[in-house]
Amino acid sequence: MGIMDFLKGELLEIIEWTDDSRDTLSYRFPDDDKAIKRGAQLIVRESQVAQFVYVGEFGDTFGPGKHTLTTDNIPILTRLQSWKYGLESPFKADVYFLTTRLFTGNKWGTANPIMMRDADFGIVRARAFGTFDFKIVDPKLFLKEVAGSDQNFRLDEFADTMRSRIVSVFSDALASAQVPVLDVATRYGELGEALLPLINPVVGAKYGLQIASFIIENVSVPPEVEAAIDKRSSMAAVGNLNDFVKYQMAKGMETPGGGGAAGTASQLAVGFAIAQQLMQQSGVVGSPTPAAGAAGTLGAAVAPGPAVTAPASTGLPDLLSPADAAQALGVTEEDVMAIITSGELQAKKIGASYRIRRAALQEYLEK
């Protein structure tokens, strides 16, 4: 082997990277401690970019095409090497190839709940996950902040490195967007598109990346918030509250012994309405105004108790015993005592007996 053959074997004449994988983000060209020959050919394929690094400093960047390495087309490297009279001898530099195509279907997710401030529910803890597509737009920044000097930086390493960073950016963007929890949980597609203008400036400035699409597949909230959302949905489904109350009162008549306090209230309301209609039809009460009629209806069906005084103008008692109220409403005395004991109906205890103001009973039924 002659001296020229030996020198030729120590110089790089063609620098290229044929990527047969689909998951490599950056690749450092293996120079085997060889120098780059003046006039060497640099071949950069589509969806690639080549970045020169000299003594830890970024040099020139080359896009797709065939490039001849001379002083004219490597001005940054010429300045870094302090070549006063141009490139005349072999030189040493690291060459990184980066893939600039779109990487799709990358998963992200919150390891811990995100704290959100919501106008309806206050501070809410939410978990979220989904996918995103990205590509490298700033090779120097990406090498500096993400890949480093890794010989072969692959997508699985990127997932471990960037997942928490993407989630952090998402959390900040979601907090600044002030999107209500109800909208987060029902408008995933729109929310992902709306967050892109907030996420991309941060990701681009920090890591040299561009997020092409950000997809939210699910947002989950604690069970108590889910219960509140379900309750709100139920209220919306009920529609007219007055019609719903009438329906519940009619259902309560089908099961007079059940329903607890709610059933008792419904039965009292129904009993009062029926008693009022019966007494009006029988002519027991004939008041000229609705207010007086309501008072007269309640009092006319009550037999005066032994310790009750009545106004001279109407002959009706101001105070009712539980038996009086039960008789007027067509329910049992135990039902009346149940709502008195629960505090739903205001009554005065005198000794061992209870007395109910007619106005208090009427106020209870009008709630």
XYZ file of C-alpha atoms in Angstrom:
367
model
C 0.000 0.000 0.000
C 1.411 3.377 -1.034
C 1.425 6.538 1.032
C -1.382 7.990 -1.102
C -3.586 4.953 -0.523
C -2.923 5.222 3.192
C -3.815 8.918 3.273
C -6.924 8.268 1.181
C -8.076 5.661 3.674
C -7.765 8.196 6.488
C -9.969 10.833 4.779
C -13.757 11.005 4.371
C -14.795 11.722 0.806
C -18.549 11.007 0.967
C -20.734 11.759 3.982
C -24.285 10.433 3.868
C -26.858 8.604 5.979
C -29.242 6.060 4.553
C -32.026 5.743 7.123
C -33.801 2.406 6.888
C -35.620 2.859 10.208
C -38.790 4.776 11.005
C -37.970 5.770 14.549
C -34.598 7.601 14.415
C -34.644 11.296 15.237
C -30.918 12.128 15.063
C -27.817 10.206 14.002
C -24.157 11.136 14.458
C -22.145 10.127 11.417
C -19.399 7.634 12.442
C -16.111 9.159 11.282
C -13.882 6.490 12.890
C -11.492 9.284 13.817
C -11.071 10.199 10.152
C -10.729 13.746 8.854
C -13.009 15.250 6.229
C -11.299 15.819 2.885
C -11.454 19.226 1.251
C -14.071 18.989 -1.492
C -15.795 15.985 0.127
C -19.367 15.295 -0.935
C -22.151 15.707 1.612
C -25.401 14.031 0.529
C -28.575 14.993 2.430
C -31.774 13.228 1.441
C -35.349 14.464 1.594
C -36.734 14.659 5.154
C -33.171 15.063 6.432
C -30.965 17.917 7.559
C -27.222 17.777 8.339
C -25.706 19.783 11.193
C -21.940 20.292 11.620
C -20.519 20.635 15.127
C -16.908 21.752 15.673
C -15.332 21.556 19.154
C -18.740 21.723 20.826
C -19.985 24.675 18.738
C -22.639 24.536 16.057
C -21.355 25.048 12.541
C -23.184 25.060 9.226
C -26.565 23.452 8.537
C -27.360 21.750 5.206
C -30.753 20.863 3.796
C -31.612 18.185 1.197
C -29.237 17.968 -1.778
C -25.629 17.218 -2.738
C -23.081 19.631 -1.269
C -19.358 19.991 -1.958
C -17.543 21.018 1.213
C -15.402 24.024 0.351
C -14.644 27.319 2.053
C -17.484 29.006 0.145
C -20.333 26.869 1.495
C -19.153 26.350 5.096
C -18.657 29.959 6.252
C -19.470 29.275 9.916
C -17.017 26.380 10.087
C -14.407 28.488 8.296
C -14.782 31.173 10.935
C -14.685 28.695 13.811
C -11.518 27.023 12.449
C -9.908 30.453 11.800
C -8.883 29.536 8.295
C -7.293 32.752 7.098
C -6.518 31.595 3.594
C -9.355 29.216 2.938
C -9.873 25.498 3.371
C -6.832 23.734 1.953
C -6.353 20.772 4.300
C -8.518 18.010 5.852
C -10.442 18.970 8.979
C -12.241 17.299 11.863
C -15.916 17.951 12.700
C -18.922 15.997 13.931
C -21.803 15.643 11.489
C -25.329 14.992 12.795
C -28.177 13.944 10.537
C -31.669 14.792 11.787
C -34.999 13.525 10.464
C -37.427 16.331 9.658
C -40.447 14.260 8.617
C -43.621 14.127 10.721
C -43.641 11.579 13.566
C -47.241 10.546 14.228
C -49.204 8.776 16.945
C -47.020 9.631 19.941
C -48.788 9.025 23.223
C -48.902 11.448 26.137
C -50.626 11.298 29.508
C -50.666 12.886 32.941
C -48.930 10.801 35.585
C -50.505 12.990 38.286
C -53.781 14.962 38.217
C -53.753 18.488 36.800
C -55.107 21.194 39.098
C -57.669 23.296 37.202
C -59.627 26.343 38.340
C -63.214 26.008 37.152
C -65.967 28.622 37.401
C -68.630 26.020 38.232
C -66.791 23.550 40.474
C -63.866 25.567 41.874
C -60.498 23.778 42.026
C -60.766 20.475 40.138
C -58.236 17.648 39.720
C -58.262 16.165 36.221
C -56.319 13.455 34.421
C -55.876 13.435 30.641
C -54.217 11.415 27.886
C -54.065 11.359 24.110
C -51.673 11.464 21.122
C -49.684 14.105 19.253
C -47.750 14.454 15.973
C -44.506 16.440 15.786
C -41.473 17.262 13.651
C -38.085 18.911 14.161
C -37.935 22.512 12.917
C -34.787 23.816 14.670
C -31.953 21.220 14.466
C -29.515 23.155 16.642
C -31.995 23.715 19.461
C -33.202 20.113 19.291
C -29.639 18.752 19.543
C -28.851 21.115 22.390
C -31.985 20.578 24.510
C -33.222 17.089 23.644
C -30.902 14.712 21.769
C -27.526 15.982 22.971
C -24.483 14.099 21.652
C -26.316 10.766 21.455
C -24.936 8.568 18.682
C -28.396 7.357 17.655
C -31.310 9.151 19.315
C -34.473 7.117 18.767
C -38.164 7.661 19.267
C -38.435 5.513 22.396
C -35.805 7.698 24.089
C -37.701 10.763 22.959
C -40.928 9.438 24.523
C -39.233 9.040 27.884
C -37.554 12.438 27.614
C -40.430 14.487 26.270
C -43.579 12.945 27.738
C -43.335 14.874 30.996
C -42.333 18.048 29.139
C -45.287 17.832 26.762
C -47.644 17.216 29.690
C -46.182 20.217 31.522
C -46.746 22.454 28.502
C -50.274 21.052 28.101
C -51.064 21.720 31.758
C -49.890 25.329 31.508
C -51.807 25.861 28.257
C -54.993 24.365 29.686
C -54.734 26.546 32.791
C -54.187 29.724 30.764
C -57.026 28.838 28.363
C -59.478 28.658 31.325
C -61.653 26.071 29.603
C -64.567 24.882 31.812
C -64.418 21.273 32.943
C -67.733 20.531 31.245
C -66.269 21.693 27.917
C -63.044 19.747 28.425
C -65.016 16.555 28.949
C -67.256 16.982 25.898
C -65.240 18.821 23.213
C -61.937 16.970 22.907
C -61.338 17.702 19.215
C -62.007 21.419 19.436
C -59.957 21.727 22.595
C -56.915 20.068 21.021
C -57.030 22.495 18.083
C -57.539 25.446 20.420
C -54.504 24.484 22.532
C -52.106 24.218 19.570
C -51.465 28.006 19.340
C -50.629 27.965 23.050
C -48.447 24.832 22.996
C -46.423 25.387 19.800
C -44.695 28.669 20.767
C -43.445 27.082 23.993
C -42.389 23.770 22.419
C -40.712 25.545 19.508
C -38.792 27.987 21.697
C -37.672 25.346 24.215
C -37.052 22.228 22.133
C -37.006 23.184 18.439
C -40.152 21.159 17.722
C -43.491 21.849 16.077
C -46.641 20.004 17.185
C -48.683 19.350 14.045
C -51.697 17.937 15.879
C -52.560 17.534 19.543
C -55.360 15.076 20.253
C -57.095 14.699 23.607
C -58.653 11.253 23.859
C -59.954 11.406 27.411
C -60.216 13.732 30.404
C -61.353 12.183 33.676
C -62.339 14.014 36.845
C -62.846 12.760 40.421
C -66.068 10.821 41.189
C -67.613 13.738 43.101
C -67.241 16.020 40.071
C -68.689 13.318 37.827
C -71.666 13.097 40.191
C -72.155 16.869 39.970
C -72.018 16.703 36.167
C -74.565 13.861 36.162
C -76.848 15.845 38.472
C -76.655 18.867 36.182
C -77.480 16.654 33.206
C -80.461 15.222 35.081
C -81.742 18.711 35.884
C -81.474 19.643 32.218
C -83.361 16.484 31.258
C -86.205 17.282 33.703
C -86.988 20.494 31.850
C -89.983 22.296 33.384
C -89.575 21.941 37.148
C -93.245 22.681 37.874
C -94.408 19.833 35.625
C -91.837 17.529 37.200
C -93.124 18.321 40.714
C -96.691 17.549 39.637
C -95.513 14.272 38.178
C -93.722 13.368 41.410
C -96.848 14.225 43.442
C -98.922 11.900 41.271
C -96.353 9.133 41.657
C -96.437 9.644 45.418
C -100.148 8.870 45.468
C -99.430 5.427 44.002
C -97.195 4.494 46.982
C -98.692 6.225 50.041
C -96.567 4.242 52.511
C -93.133 4.825 50.934
C -90.799 7.551 49.880
C -89.535 8.736 53.283
C -89.628 12.455 53.958
C -89.923 13.250 50.237
C -92.901 10.917 49.915
C -94.552 12.442 52.990
C -94.140 15.920 51.577
C -95.668 14.862 48.270
C -98.616 13.200 50.028
C -99.265 16.293 52.157
C -99.220 18.483 49.082
C -101.559 16.187 47.171
C -103.869 15.820 50.187
C -104.081 19.542 50.643
C -104.900 20.102 46.974
C -107.594 17.427 46.986
C -109.120 18.669 50.252
C -109.219 22.212 48.907
C -110.991 21.155 45.727
C -113.567 19.003 47.609
C -114.454 21.766 50.067
C -114.736 24.356 47.316
C -117.087 22.074 45.386
C -119.212 21.370 48.495
C -119.582 25.064 49.241
C -117.922 24.960 52.642
C -115.631 27.810 51.715
C -116.665 30.805 49.727
C -114.040 33.473 50.067
C -113.895 36.296 47.542
C -110.092 36.324 47.102
C -107.537 33.568 46.529
C -105.637 34.414 49.724
C -108.705 34.354 51.896
C -109.937 31.254 50.121
C -106.734 29.403 50.875
C -106.929 30.343 54.538
C -110.611 29.480 54.717
C -110.085 26.103 53.066
C -107.466 25.113 55.587
C -109.488 26.289 58.557
C -112.945 25.122 57.518
C -112.021 21.460 57.657
C -110.464 21.736 61.108
C -112.592 21.096 64.130
C -111.659 23.535 66.914
C -109.404 21.860 69.479
C -109.929 22.165 73.216
C -107.117 24.660 73.765
C -107.388 26.664 70.544
C -108.808 30.159 70.300
C -110.236 31.442 67.058
C -110.653 34.993 65.732
C -114.203 36.313 65.978
C -114.322 37.334 62.289
C -113.804 33.855 60.770
C -114.412 31.397 63.588
C -111.226 29.559 62.522
C -108.299 28.692 64.838
C -104.919 30.401 64.458
C -103.212 27.334 65.892
C -103.650 23.756 64.738
C -102.872 20.536 66.509
C -101.158 17.714 64.568
C -104.506 15.924 64.482
C -106.189 19.030 63.036
C -103.537 19.306 60.287
C -103.778 15.596 59.531
C -107.577 15.741 59.300
C -107.463 18.764 57.012
C -104.912 17.246 54.695
C -106.226 13.712 54.618
C -103.063 12.104 56.011
C -102.187 10.407 59.254
C -101.095 12.252 62.372
C -97.838 10.249 62.248
C -97.074 11.800 58.841
C -97.510 15.292 60.267
C -95.337 14.457 63.283
C -92.615 13.117 60.968
C -92.134 16.419 59.162
C -92.382 18.342 62.440
C -89.623 16.207 63.965
C -87.435 16.579 60.863
C -87.733 20.373 61.112
C -89.411 20.753 57.721
C -92.623 22.060 59.314
C -92.295 24.713 62.008
C -94.309 23.925 65.163
C -94.344 25.073 68.792
C -94.089 22.461 71.505
C -96.224 23.310 74.568
C -95.738 20.741 77.283
C -96.103 17.403 75.539
C -98.209 18.758 72.684
C -97.387 20.535 69.431
C -99.222 23.489 67.938
C -98.846 24.568 64.323
C -99.538 28.027 62.983
C -101.822 27.882 59.994
C -99.457 30.238 58.150
C -96.499 27.910 58.851
C -98.342 24.938 57.367
C -99.336 26.913 54.316
C -95.768 28.222 53.928
C -94.443 24.651 54.067
C -96.816 23.478 51.354
C -95.843 26.378 49.089
C -92.113 25.574 49.173
